[in-house]
């Protein structure tokens, strides 16, 4: 043991458990005075991440994050299962995101930008080819429906389970499966229309399969 | 799903999964503090609502309804009745007023309604509410201009008649000595009820109702036509149905005008002798079959046969001889039994929308309520007595509207209360034109226990009975023409 340096200790924050969510839900329903701030500090990073991944490269959407929580607090009495607080919040978040996306499309249709390009906001830490691929994928997502985009982001980016997605979007599991398959087919078809992206994605998929 | 399809789907999922990984790498978790602080307004959304749920509606709705009802009742009770002021030349006592032979008076109500009373008239404001008033015209003439308001209720009592008004303009004349009653509509609608009018006769703009208690007659007519008509004193309940609204220009109207008009009036028409001679040459004389056309080529004045292209009927309707009564307009000389509110057939009118031939038909509103004893009767009074011995009477008609309706029909000839005719045409259906005929032989077959006077028939009756499974139906019935030869 002599001469070996022990690894530095790090503080590991445990993942939130359902019990924690249930307790928070109880506090929110009971209108505890500090419940809103507790919910915000625990769940706002999740909401902000989901919004960032939904809308793609660009500035953080703190305004939408606040709107999500506004609706979340307003509808907290509709929560049936306190353990499903997170899914309840994600459902609200996806609804707000879809509405915003539709509004943005109308705005863009009315006030066309000269280039029609998405604003170029730098990514932090990612390799250039990853950033380029991400930009191209979001261009493709611009052309699909809000629901297809929701399914793609929740399933493939957020890696949510099908049952979670079904709960979040408020549809039966079988319907969710069918629509996810359709969305996947549409998006991959569009990706195959971009040779550079298709080649990159094929490489990614191949290496991932090889690793597994 | 085939294996190839499954493999394709799996490959697509793997590609998306890989893309998702790349996106997750590029767009990771937000930096600590990125969401910023929770806005106070948002936080207050949670705490400003009451802890308990809202009380269910069934708990507070009755109390609310009672409260609203009480307020409405209070407002209703406290609202005063209409006020009125008299102006002009009059002698008034309480709410009754009279005008001299050379003066008129006007009652103006607070809702804007005005009643102008003519000379030598007497009227009385019997009752006033916030919704209207009841006016009694004891004598003379009055012109009413009632302002239309939601829930307005105005009544005018004239002798044994009552006129219900919602908002309209009309004139009323009541001659007590002759027991004559007249209503002339200017706009809107009223319902006249009381003596001779059963449960009520609706009058519309442009119509005139003239009733005589002495003669027990009640005639509803178009104002313009009534000005020219002198035979207002018809038999009780017998009316000359007025023309419907102005007909739209149609091809069939042009066809009808191309054919010679057949006049059934007693009085000679006002055409020139040349025109009369030409008409005689072109059409059969009234009530008599046409003479067969000569074998020689037709003269130049002979009209070419026009093939009708009617939407509702169709067919070559200009074949000779023309039917004697074509119901093209109300001035053909016939009269029709108007029926009362309990009749199966009622509200006769000359209709210009549906016609088998020409531009008009006689329309009744029919309503069969399942009573097996109830028959619909269209009674058409002829301008002359007609000898129908050995003649075949033909009636062309259509029932419109009820697809399941099945009925039988027969033609009766009548003179006074006597009727002849026992030939049924069964299993007729709605929605198409039917032509039925009955031949009246010399050997009379009395319908009932009396003998017929078929040699001097004064009316033709189309009698319709509901048959089949569905005997409760209603809809208009159109009689295009009646002819005999």
Short mmCIF file of C-alpha atoms in Angstrom, two decimals, chain A residues 28 30-31 36-37 40 44-45 48-49 52-53 56-57 62 66 69-70 73-74 76-77 123 126 130 134 137-138 152 156-157 159 184-185 188 191 201 204-205 208-209, chain B residues 9 11-31 33-39 41-51 53:
data_model
loop_
_atom_site.label_atom_id
_atom_site.label_comp_id
_atom_site.label_asym_id
_atom_site.label_seq_id
_atom_site.Cartn_x
_atom_site.Cartn_y
_atom_site.Cartn_z
CA UNK A 28 -45.97 21.47 -3.96
CA UNK A 30 -49.49 21.30 0.05
CA UNK A 31 -48.30 24.73 -1.06
CA UNK A 36 -41.30 26.33 -5.55
CA UNK A 37 -37.62 27.07 -5.01
CA UNK A 40 -36.74 24.93 -9.33
CA UNK A 44 -34.78 23.41 -13.73
CA UNK A 45 -31.50 21.91 -15.06
CA UNK A 48 -33.28 23.66 -19.50
CA UNK A 49 -31.34 20.72 -20.92
CA UNK A 52 -31.66 23.13 -25.36
CA UNK A 53 -31.74 19.73 -26.96
CA UNK A 56 -30.73 22.81 -30.85
CA UNK A 57 -27.77 25.11 -30.98
CA UNK A 62 -34.50 30.66 -19.65
CA UNK A 66 -39.81 29.95 -16.49
CA UNK A 69 -42.54 26.11 -14.32
CA UNK A 70 -45.39 28.57 -14.44
CA UNK A 73 -47.12 25.10 -10.66
CA UNK A 74 -50.51 26.02 -12.11
CA UNK A 76 -49.76 20.67 -10.00
CA UNK A 77 -53.19 19.58 -8.72
CA UNK A 123 -20.75 24.67 -28.75
CA UNK A 126 -17.47 19.12 -28.78
CA UNK A 130 -19.77 16.55 -33.99
CA UNK A 134 -25.41 18.42 -34.92
CA UNK A 137 -29.36 17.29 -37.93
CA UNK A 138 -31.18 20.28 -36.51
CA UNK A 152 -36.67 12.04 -31.80
CA UNK A 156 -32.60 9.27 -29.12
CA UNK A 157 -31.08 12.29 -27.40
CA UNK A 159 -32.74 8.25 -24.13
CA UNK A 184 -37.46 7.63 -37.26
CA UNK A 185 -38.16 6.62 -40.84
CA UNK A 188 -33.32 8.95 -41.43
CA UNK A 191 -30.43 12.33 -43.27
CA UNK A 201 -23.85 8.79 -39.20
CA UNK A 204 -20.99 6.50 -35.89
CA UNK A 205 -23.55 3.73 -35.96
CA UNK A 208 -21.25 2.00 -31.78
CA UNK A 209 -22.39 -1.44 -32.86
CA UNK B 9 -35.88 -0.44 -38.83
CA UNK B 11 -30.52 0.11 -38.66
CA UNK B 12 -32.49 3.33 -38.67
CA UNK B 13 -32.82 3.21 -34.91
CA UNK B 14 -29.08 2.65 -34.56
CA UNK B 15 -28.35 5.60 -36.79
CA UNK B 16 -30.68 7.85 -34.83
CA UNK B 17 -29.27 6.54 -31.60
CA UNK B 18 -25.76 7.41 -32.76
CA UNK B 19 -26.88 10.84 -33.88
CA UNK B 20 -28.57 11.34 -30.54
CA UNK B 21 -25.31 10.50 -28.77
CA UNK B 22 -23.51 13.07 -30.87
CA UNK B 23 -26.12 15.71 -30.07
CA UNK B 24 -25.99 14.85 -26.37
CA UNK B 25 -22.23 15.27 -26.53
CA UNK B 26 -22.52 18.59 -28.30
CA UNK B 27 -25.39 19.90 -26.18
CA UNK B 28 -24.79 18.67 -22.70
CA UNK B 29 -26.12 19.71 -19.36
CA UNK B 30 -26.36 23.43 -18.83
CA UNK B 31 -23.73 25.05 -16.73
CA UNK B 33 -26.66 28.40 -12.47
CA UNK B 34 -27.66 28.58 -16.10
CA UNK B 35 -31.38 28.44 -15.36
CA UNK B 36 -31.02 31.54 -13.19
CA UNK B 37 -33.28 32.29 -10.26
CA UNK B 38 -36.95 31.40 -10.18
CA UNK B 39 -39.03 34.44 -10.98
CA UNK B 41 -44.23 35.85 -10.24
CA UNK B 42 -43.83 32.21 -11.19
CA UNK B 43 -43.29 31.12 -7.61
CA UNK B 44 -46.40 33.00 -6.47
CA UNK B 45 -48.53 31.05 -8.92
CA UNK B 46 -48.29 28.08 -6.60
CA UNK B 47 -48.94 29.86 -3.35
CA UNK B 48 -51.68 32.26 -4.38
CA UNK B 49 -54.27 29.55 -4.99
CA UNK B 50 -56.32 28.29 -2.09
CA UNK B 51 -55.30 25.02 -0.56
CA UNK B 53 -60.17 22.47 -4.21
#
